[in-house]
Short mmCIF file of C-alpha atoms and ligand atoms in Angstrom, two decimals:
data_model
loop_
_atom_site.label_atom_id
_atom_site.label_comp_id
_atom_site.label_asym_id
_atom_site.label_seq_id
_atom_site.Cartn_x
_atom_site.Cartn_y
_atom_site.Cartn_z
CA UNK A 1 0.00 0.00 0.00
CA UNK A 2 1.57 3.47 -1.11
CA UNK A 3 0.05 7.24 0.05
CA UNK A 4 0.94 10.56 -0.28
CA UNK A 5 1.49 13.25 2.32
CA UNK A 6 1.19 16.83 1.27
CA UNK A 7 2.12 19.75 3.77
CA UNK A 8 3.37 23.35 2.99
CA UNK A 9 5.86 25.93 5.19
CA UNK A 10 5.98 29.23 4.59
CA UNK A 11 5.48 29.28 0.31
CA UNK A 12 7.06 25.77 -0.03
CA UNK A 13 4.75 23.56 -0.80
CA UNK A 14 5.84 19.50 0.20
CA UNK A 15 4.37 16.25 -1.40
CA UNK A 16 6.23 12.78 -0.26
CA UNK A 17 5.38 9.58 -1.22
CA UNK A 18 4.96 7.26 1.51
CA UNK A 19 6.36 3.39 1.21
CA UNK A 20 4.51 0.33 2.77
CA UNK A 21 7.62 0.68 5.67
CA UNK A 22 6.44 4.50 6.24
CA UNK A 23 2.97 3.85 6.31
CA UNK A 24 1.93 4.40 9.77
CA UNK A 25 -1.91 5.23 9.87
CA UNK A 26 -1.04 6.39 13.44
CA UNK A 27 1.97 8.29 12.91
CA UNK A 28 0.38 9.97 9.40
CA UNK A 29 -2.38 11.63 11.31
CA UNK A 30 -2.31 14.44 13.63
CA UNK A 31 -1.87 13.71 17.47
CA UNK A 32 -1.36 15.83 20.67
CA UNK A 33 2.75 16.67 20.46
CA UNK A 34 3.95 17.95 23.49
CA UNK A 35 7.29 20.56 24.14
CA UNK A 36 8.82 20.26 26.79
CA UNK A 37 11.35 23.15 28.31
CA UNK A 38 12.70 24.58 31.16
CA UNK A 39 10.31 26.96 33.25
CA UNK A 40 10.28 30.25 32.30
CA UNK A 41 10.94 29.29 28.88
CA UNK A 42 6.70 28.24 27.74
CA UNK A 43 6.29 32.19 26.67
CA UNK A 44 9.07 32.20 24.23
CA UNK A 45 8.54 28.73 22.97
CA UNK A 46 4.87 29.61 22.11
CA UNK A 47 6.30 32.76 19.92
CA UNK A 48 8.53 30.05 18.08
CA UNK A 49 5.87 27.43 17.41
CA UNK A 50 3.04 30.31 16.50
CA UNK A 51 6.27 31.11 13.61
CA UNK A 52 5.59 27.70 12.59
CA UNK A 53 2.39 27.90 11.67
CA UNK A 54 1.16 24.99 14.48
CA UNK A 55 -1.36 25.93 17.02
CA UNK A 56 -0.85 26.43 20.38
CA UNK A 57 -3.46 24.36 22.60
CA UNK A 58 -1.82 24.86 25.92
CA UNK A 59 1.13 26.17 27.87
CA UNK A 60 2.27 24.37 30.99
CA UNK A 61 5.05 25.70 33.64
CA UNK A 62 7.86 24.10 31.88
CA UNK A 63 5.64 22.89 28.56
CA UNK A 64 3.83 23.42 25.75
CA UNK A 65 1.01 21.19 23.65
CA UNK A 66 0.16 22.00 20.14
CA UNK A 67 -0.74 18.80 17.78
CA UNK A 68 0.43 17.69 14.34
CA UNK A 69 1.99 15.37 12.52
CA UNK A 70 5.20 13.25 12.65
CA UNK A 71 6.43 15.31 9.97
CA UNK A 72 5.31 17.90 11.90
CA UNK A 73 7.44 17.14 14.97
CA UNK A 74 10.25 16.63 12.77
CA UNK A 75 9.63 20.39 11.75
CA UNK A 76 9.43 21.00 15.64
CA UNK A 77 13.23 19.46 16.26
CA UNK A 78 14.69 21.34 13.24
CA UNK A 79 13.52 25.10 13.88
CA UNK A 80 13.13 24.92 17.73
CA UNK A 81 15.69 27.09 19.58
CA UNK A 82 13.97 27.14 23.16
CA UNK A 83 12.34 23.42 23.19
CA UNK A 84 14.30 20.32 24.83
CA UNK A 85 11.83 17.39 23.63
CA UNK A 86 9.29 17.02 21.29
CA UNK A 87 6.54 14.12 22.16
CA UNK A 88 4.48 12.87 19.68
CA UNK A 89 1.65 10.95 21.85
CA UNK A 90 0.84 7.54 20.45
CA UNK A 91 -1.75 6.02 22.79
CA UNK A 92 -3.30 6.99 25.96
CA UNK A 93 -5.33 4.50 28.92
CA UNK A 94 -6.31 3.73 32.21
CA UNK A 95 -3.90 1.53 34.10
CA UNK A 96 -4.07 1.55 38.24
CA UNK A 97 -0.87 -0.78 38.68
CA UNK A 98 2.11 -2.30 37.46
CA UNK A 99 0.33 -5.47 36.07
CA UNK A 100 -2.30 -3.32 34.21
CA UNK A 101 0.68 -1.07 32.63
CA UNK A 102 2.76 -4.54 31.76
CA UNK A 103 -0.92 -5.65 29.81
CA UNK A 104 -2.30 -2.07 27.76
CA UNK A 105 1.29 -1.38 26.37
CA UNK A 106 1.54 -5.51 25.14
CA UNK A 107 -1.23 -4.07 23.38
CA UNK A 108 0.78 -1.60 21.40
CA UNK A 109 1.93 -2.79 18.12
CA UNK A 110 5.60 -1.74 18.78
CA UNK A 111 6.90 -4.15 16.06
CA UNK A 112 5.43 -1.45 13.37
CA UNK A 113 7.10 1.46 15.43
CA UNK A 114 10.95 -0.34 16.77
CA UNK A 115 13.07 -2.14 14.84
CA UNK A 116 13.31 -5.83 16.77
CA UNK A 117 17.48 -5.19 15.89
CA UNK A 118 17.13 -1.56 17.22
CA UNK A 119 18.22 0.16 20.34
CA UNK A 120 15.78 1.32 22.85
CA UNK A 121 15.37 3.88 26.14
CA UNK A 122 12.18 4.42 27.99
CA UNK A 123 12.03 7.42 30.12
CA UNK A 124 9.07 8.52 32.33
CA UNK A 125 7.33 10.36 34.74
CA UNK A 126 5.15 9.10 37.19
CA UNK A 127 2.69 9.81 39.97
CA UNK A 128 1.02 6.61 41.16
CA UNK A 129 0.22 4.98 43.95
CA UNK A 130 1.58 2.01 43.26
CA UNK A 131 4.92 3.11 42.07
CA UNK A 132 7.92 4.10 44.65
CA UNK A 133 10.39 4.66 41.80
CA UNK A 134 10.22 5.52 38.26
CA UNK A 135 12.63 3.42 37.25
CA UNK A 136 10.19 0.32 37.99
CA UNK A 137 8.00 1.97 35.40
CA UNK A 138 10.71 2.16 32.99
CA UNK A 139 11.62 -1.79 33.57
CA UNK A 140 8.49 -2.27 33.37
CA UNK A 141 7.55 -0.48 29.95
CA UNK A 142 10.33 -1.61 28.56
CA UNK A 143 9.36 -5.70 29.51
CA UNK A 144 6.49 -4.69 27.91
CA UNK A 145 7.25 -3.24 25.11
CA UNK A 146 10.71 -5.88 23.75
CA UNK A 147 8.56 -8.79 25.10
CA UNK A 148 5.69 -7.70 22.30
CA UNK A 149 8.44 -7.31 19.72
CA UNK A 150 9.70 -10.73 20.27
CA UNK A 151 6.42 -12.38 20.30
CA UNK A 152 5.79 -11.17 16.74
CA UNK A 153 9.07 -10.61 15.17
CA UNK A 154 11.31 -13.67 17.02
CA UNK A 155 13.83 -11.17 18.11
CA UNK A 156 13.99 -8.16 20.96
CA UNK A 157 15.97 -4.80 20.65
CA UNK A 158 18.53 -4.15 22.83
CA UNK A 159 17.45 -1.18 25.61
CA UNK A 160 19.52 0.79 28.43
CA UNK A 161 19.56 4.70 29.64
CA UNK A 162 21.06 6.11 26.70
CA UNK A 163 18.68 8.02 24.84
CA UNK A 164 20.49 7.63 21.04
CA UNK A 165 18.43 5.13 19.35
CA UNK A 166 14.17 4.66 20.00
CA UNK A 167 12.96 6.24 23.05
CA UNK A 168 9.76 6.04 24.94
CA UNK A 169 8.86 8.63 27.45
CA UNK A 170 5.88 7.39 29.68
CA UNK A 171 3.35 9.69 31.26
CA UNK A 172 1.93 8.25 34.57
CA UNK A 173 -0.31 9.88 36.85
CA UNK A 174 -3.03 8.34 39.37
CA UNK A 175 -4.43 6.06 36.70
CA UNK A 176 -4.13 7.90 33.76
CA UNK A 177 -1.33 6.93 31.30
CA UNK A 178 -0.30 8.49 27.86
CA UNK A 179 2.54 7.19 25.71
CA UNK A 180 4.75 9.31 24.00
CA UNK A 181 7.51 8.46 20.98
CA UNK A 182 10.59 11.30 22.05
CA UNK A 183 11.37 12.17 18.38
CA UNK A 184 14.18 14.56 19.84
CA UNK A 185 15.93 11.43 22.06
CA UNK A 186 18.86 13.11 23.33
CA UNK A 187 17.58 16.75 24.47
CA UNK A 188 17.34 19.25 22.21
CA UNK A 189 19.85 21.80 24.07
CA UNK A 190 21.94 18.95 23.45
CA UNK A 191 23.00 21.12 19.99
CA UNK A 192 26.24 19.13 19.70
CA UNK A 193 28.61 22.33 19.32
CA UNK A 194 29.90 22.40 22.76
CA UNK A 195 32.80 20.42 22.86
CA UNK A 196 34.05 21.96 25.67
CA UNK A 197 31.76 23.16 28.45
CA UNK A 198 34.15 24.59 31.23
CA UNK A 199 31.80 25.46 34.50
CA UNK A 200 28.77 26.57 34.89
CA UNK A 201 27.77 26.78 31.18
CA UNK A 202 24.46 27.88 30.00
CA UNK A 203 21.90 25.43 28.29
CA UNK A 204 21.94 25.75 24.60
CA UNK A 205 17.97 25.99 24.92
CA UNK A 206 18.43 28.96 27.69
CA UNK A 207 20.83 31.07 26.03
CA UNK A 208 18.30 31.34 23.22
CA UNK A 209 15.50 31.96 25.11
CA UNK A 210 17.64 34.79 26.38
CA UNK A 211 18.46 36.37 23.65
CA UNK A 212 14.59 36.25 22.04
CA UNK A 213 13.66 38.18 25.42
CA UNK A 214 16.16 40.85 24.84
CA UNK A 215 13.83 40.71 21.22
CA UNK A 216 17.62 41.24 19.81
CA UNK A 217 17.21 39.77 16.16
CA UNK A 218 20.24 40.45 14.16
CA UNK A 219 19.78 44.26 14.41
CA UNK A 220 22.07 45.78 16.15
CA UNK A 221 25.37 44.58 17.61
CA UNK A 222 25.43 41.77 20.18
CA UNK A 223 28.11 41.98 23.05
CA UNK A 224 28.69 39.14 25.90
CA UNK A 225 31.27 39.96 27.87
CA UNK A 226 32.08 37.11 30.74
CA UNK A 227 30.96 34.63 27.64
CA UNK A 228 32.33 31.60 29.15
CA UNK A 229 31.96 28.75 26.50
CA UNK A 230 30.59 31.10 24.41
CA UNK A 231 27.13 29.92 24.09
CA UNK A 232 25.30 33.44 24.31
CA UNK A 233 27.18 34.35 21.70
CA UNK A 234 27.23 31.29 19.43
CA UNK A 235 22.95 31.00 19.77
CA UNK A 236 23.01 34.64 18.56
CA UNK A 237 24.93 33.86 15.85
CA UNK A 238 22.79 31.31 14.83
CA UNK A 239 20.01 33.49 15.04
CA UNK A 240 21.54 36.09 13.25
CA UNK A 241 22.36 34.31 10.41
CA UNK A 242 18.80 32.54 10.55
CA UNK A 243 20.24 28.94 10.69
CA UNK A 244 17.85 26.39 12.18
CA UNK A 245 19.54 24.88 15.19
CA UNK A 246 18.98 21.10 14.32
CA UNK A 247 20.99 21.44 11.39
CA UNK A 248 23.91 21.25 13.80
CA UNK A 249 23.43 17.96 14.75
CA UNK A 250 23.12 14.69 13.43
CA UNK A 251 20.69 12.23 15.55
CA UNK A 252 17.56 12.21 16.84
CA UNK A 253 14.99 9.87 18.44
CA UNK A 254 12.30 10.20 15.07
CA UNK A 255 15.18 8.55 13.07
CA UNK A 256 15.12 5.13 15.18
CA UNK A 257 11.61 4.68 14.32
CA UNK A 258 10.28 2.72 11.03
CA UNK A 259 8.48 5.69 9.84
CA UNK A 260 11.18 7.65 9.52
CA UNK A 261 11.35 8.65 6.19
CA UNK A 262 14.88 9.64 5.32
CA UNK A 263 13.57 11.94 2.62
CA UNK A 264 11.68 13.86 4.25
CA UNK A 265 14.19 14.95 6.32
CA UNK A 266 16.60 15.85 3.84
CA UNK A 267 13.82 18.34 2.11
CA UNK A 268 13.19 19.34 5.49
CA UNK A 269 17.54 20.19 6.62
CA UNK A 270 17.66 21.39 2.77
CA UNK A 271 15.03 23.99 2.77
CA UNK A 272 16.41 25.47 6.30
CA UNK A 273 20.02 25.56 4.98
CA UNK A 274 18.23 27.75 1.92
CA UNK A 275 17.08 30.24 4.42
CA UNK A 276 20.22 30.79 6.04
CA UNK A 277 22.43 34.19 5.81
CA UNK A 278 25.91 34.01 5.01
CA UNK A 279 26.46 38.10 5.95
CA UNK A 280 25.35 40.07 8.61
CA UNK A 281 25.84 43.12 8.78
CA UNK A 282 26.52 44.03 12.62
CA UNK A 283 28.67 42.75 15.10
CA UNK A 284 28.85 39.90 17.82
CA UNK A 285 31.74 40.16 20.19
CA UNK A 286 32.00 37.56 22.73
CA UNK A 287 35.08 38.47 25.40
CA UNK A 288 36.45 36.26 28.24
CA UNK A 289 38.96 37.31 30.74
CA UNK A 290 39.82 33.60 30.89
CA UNK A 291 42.10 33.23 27.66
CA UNK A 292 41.08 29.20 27.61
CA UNK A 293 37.45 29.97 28.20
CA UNK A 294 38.14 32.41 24.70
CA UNK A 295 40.05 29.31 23.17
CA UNK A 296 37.03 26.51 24.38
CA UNK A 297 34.25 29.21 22.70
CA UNK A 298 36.02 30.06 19.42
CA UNK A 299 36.30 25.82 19.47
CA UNK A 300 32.79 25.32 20.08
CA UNK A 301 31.62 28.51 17.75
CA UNK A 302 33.79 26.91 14.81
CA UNK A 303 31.60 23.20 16.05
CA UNK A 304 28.46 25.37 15.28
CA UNK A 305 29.96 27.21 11.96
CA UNK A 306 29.75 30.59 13.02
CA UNK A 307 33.42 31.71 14.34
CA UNK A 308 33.73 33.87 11.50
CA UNK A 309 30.43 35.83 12.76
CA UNK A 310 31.75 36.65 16.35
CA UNK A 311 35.01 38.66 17.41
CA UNK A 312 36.41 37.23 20.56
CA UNK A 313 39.19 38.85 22.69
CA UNK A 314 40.82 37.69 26.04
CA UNK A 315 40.44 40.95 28.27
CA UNK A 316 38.44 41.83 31.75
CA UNK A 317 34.38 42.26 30.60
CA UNK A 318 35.42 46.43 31.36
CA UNK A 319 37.89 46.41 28.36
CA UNK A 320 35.18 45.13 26.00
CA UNK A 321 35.63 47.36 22.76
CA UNK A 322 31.36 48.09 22.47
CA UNK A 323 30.94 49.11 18.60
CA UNK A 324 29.39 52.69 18.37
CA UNK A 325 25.60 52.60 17.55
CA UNK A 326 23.08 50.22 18.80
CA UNK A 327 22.44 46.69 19.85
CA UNK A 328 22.56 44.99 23.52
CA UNK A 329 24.98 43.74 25.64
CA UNK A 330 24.42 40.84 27.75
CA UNK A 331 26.29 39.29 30.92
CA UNK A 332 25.55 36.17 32.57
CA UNK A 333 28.41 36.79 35.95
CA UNK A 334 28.68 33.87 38.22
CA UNK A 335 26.10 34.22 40.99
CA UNK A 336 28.54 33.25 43.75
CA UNK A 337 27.57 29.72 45.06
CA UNK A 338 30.71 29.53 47.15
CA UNK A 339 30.83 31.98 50.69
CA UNK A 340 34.28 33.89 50.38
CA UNK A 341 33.53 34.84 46.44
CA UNK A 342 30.55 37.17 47.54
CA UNK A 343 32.89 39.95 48.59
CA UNK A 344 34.85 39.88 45.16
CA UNK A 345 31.38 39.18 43.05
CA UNK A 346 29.64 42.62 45.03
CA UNK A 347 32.84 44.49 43.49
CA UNK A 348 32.27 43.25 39.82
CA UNK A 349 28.48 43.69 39.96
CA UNK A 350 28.83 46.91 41.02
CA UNK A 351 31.67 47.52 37.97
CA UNK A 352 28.95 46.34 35.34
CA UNK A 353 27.03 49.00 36.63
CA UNK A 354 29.83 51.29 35.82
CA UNK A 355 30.67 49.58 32.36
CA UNK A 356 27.01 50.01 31.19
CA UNK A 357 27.45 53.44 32.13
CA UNK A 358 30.58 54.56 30.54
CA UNK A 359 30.87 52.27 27.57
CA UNK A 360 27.42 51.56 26.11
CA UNK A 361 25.66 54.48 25.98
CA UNK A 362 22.58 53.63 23.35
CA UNK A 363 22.64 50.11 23.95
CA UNK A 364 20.09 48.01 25.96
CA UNK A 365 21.98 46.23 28.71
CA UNK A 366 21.42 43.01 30.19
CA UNK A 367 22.51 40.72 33.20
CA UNK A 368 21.38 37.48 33.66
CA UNK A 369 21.88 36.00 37.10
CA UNK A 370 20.61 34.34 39.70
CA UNK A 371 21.69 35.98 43.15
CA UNK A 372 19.14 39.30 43.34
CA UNK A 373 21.62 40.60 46.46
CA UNK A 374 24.41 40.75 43.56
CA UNK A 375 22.39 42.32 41.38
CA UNK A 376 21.69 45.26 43.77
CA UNK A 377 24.88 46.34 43.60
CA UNK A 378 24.80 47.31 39.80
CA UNK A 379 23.19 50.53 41.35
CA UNK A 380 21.14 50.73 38.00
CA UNK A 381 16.84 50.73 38.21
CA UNK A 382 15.76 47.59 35.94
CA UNK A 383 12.93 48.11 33.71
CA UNK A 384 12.36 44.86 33.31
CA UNK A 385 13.10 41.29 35.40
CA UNK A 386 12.26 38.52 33.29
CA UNK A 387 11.86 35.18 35.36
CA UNK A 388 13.70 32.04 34.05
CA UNK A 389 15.52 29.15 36.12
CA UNK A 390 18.85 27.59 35.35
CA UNK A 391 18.54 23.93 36.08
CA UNK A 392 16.39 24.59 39.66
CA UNK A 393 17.98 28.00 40.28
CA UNK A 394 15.63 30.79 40.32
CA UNK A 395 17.01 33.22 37.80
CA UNK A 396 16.24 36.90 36.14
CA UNK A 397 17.22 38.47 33.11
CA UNK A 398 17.84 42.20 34.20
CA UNK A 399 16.71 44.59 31.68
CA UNK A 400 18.33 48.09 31.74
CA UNK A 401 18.13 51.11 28.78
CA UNK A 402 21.35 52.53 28.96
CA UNK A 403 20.37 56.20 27.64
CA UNK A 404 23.56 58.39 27.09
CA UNK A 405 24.64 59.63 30.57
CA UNK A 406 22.87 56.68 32.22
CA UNK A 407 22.71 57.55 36.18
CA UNK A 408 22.23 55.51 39.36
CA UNK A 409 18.80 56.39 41.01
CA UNK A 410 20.17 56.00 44.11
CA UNK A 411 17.81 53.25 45.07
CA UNK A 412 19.30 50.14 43.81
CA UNK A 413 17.98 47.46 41.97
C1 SAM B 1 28.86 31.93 34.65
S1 SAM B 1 30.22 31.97 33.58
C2 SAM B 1 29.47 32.33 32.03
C3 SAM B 1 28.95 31.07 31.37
C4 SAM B 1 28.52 31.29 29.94
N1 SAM B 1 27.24 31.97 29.86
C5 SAM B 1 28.45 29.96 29.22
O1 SAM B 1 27.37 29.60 28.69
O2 SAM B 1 29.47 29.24 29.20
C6 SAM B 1 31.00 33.47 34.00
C7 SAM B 1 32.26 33.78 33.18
O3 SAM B 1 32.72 35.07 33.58
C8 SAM B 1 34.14 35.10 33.44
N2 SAM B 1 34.65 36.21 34.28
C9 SAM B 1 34.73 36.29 35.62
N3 SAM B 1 35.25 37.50 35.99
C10 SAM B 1 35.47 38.18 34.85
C11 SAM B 1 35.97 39.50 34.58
N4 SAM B 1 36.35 40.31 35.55
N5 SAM B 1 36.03 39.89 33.29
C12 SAM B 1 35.66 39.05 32.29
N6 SAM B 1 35.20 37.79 32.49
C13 SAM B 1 35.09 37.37 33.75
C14 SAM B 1 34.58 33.73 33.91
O4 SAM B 1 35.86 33.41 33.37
C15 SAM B 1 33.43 32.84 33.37
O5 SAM B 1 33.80 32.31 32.11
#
């Protein structure tokens, strides 16, 4: 049996012929695909999926719902910049105990979904009764779900935690159960450009949430002193030059699956590498006063293809050269998680104040952090504090307008 799937994007209209391996019936029709994110992110991840052209049905404190397609969620992992997994649910059903899961997913025909040679994770979250520790779901799905496989194919896949081949992410609360293919499998901030992290890095996925609430696009320069690995300044490159961020990297969970339709993908990766920009016309400047944190983000910059769009220098964030004109400059300064370091951290938090002062008159300025004492001391009024959390830290993005002659108001943050 052969069938044709027609979608458009934007004015680029798609038609794909499907083979007897593609055809899904499940997977061709539209089903509830959930984003998940980091909280704080759900307002910035709707703007991106509204871009798409998918709907919006819900946003939850660190997710998002909107329904489509498989293609649809392939879209999802390619354009993303703020998501970290894309679920496409496959079944839903009542189960009140181990037993009952073990029988409804044996009822899953998994051999038209895994390959019986294939490699596969199950992931989950669950609030039940009957369940002390997730990871008995897991074993459990999993039993389930190579067991059926084996029955009708004569062989089972392998499975373990990594999340590179197949994965299944179950949904498990009171009695309530939905089951989810993780087309993304390894997380989408999971870019595959940082080769070298050094501490405290930023998630791929926060940095460009970040930079969307600054609404920098491109216009205007983008400065980051204290840029670490450089991922502010490499995710604003990206978006600068309008490249889709899954283009970067290579694997995802949708590929494991039977219905992935190599071809598909490729007119998918093509069209976003025709809507890149090779030029841009203003500047990114990414400085360090650790000369191997400079080396590790030009490394990981040239891993995403965009060194040649940002200008790094080794100097203290106050010796950043900030182009004349416009544009914003952002800073994400260590909070000061260690006692001893607050002393010295008060002095530089209270220099930024002094650098946004002197050196970037006409620029919006920027501090992301997540110690509010700290940020006190930049003796600036914030317009705006925009909420986010890095990993279960309770952060803010510090918004300042940096007018020329800029002065404390005497009050403080
Ligand atoms: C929290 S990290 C930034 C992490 C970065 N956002 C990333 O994704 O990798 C803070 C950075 O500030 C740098 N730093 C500390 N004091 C500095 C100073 N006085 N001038 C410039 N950089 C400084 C550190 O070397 C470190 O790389």
């Amino acid at each position: 049996m052969q069938g044709i799937l027609q979608f458009s994007f934007g004015n680029l209209y798609f038609s794909m012929k499907l083979t007897a391996s593609s055809q899904n019936s499940r997977l061709l029709h539209k089903s509830r695909i959930i984003i998940t994110c980091a909280k704080g992110i759900p307002p910035f991840l709707r703007e991106e999926v509204l871009s798409l052209g998918l709907p919006v049905l819900s946003l939850g404190v660190a997710s998002l719902e909107t329904e489509g397609t498989m293609e649809e969620a392939m879209r999802l992992n390619l354009f993303v910049r703020t998501g970290q997994r894309v679920l496409f649910l496959l079944e839903e059903f009542r189960a009140q105990n181990p037993d009952e899961l073990y029988s409804q997913l044996s009822g899953i025909a998994w051999e038209d979904y895994i390959y019986e040679d294939g490699y596969l994770c199950v992931t989950s979250s669950v609030d039940n009764p009957t369940i002390k520790d997730s990871r008995f779901a897991n074993v459990k799905s999993k039993d389930a779900i190579v067991d059926r496989i084996k029955k009708k194919r004569g062989r089972r896949p392998d499975s373990g935690p990594e999340r590179t081949g197949a994965v299944i992410d179950l949904y498990w609360k009171e009695d309530w159960c939905q089951v989810y293919l993780d087309t993304s499998g390894e997380p989408l901030y999971r870019r595959g450009y940082r080769k070298i992290p050094l501490k405290a890095p930023m998630q791929e996925t926060l940095a460009a949430a970040v930079i969307l609430a600054t609404s920098w696009d491109g216009h205007g320069n983008f400065v980051n002193p204290m840029c670490g690995s450089g991922t502010l300044a490499i995710e604003a490159a990206l978006i600068a030059q309008n490249v889709a961020p899954g283009l970067i990297r290579n694997n995802y969970g949708f590929m494991h699956l039977k219905s992935f339709d190599e071809s598909s993908w490729k007119k998918l990766t093509k069209m976003a590498k025709t809507r890149t920009r090779g030029s841009f016309q203003h500047k990114i400047i990414a400085t360090d006063i650790s000369p191997e944190a400079v080396r590790a983000a030009k490394q990981n910059a040239a891993a995403a293809g965009v060194e040649r769009a940002i200008e790094f220098a080794a100097c203290d964030y106050s010796e950043t050269p900030v182009p004349a004109g416009q544009g914003v400059v952002v800073l994400n300064p260590e909070y000061g998680e260690r006692l001893g370091k607050l002393k010295e951290l008060e002095e530089t938090y209270k220099g930024i104040g002094d650098f946004f002062k002197k050196k970037c008159p006409g620029y919006r300025g920027y501090i992301f952090t997540g110690n509010l004492e700290l940020a006190k001391k930049v003796g600036l009024k914030a317009k705006r504090r925009i909420p986010f959390f890095n990993s279960n830290i309770e952060c803010r993005l510090l918004e300042y307008d940096l007018y020329e002659g800029s002065r404390s108001s005497g009050k403080g943050f």
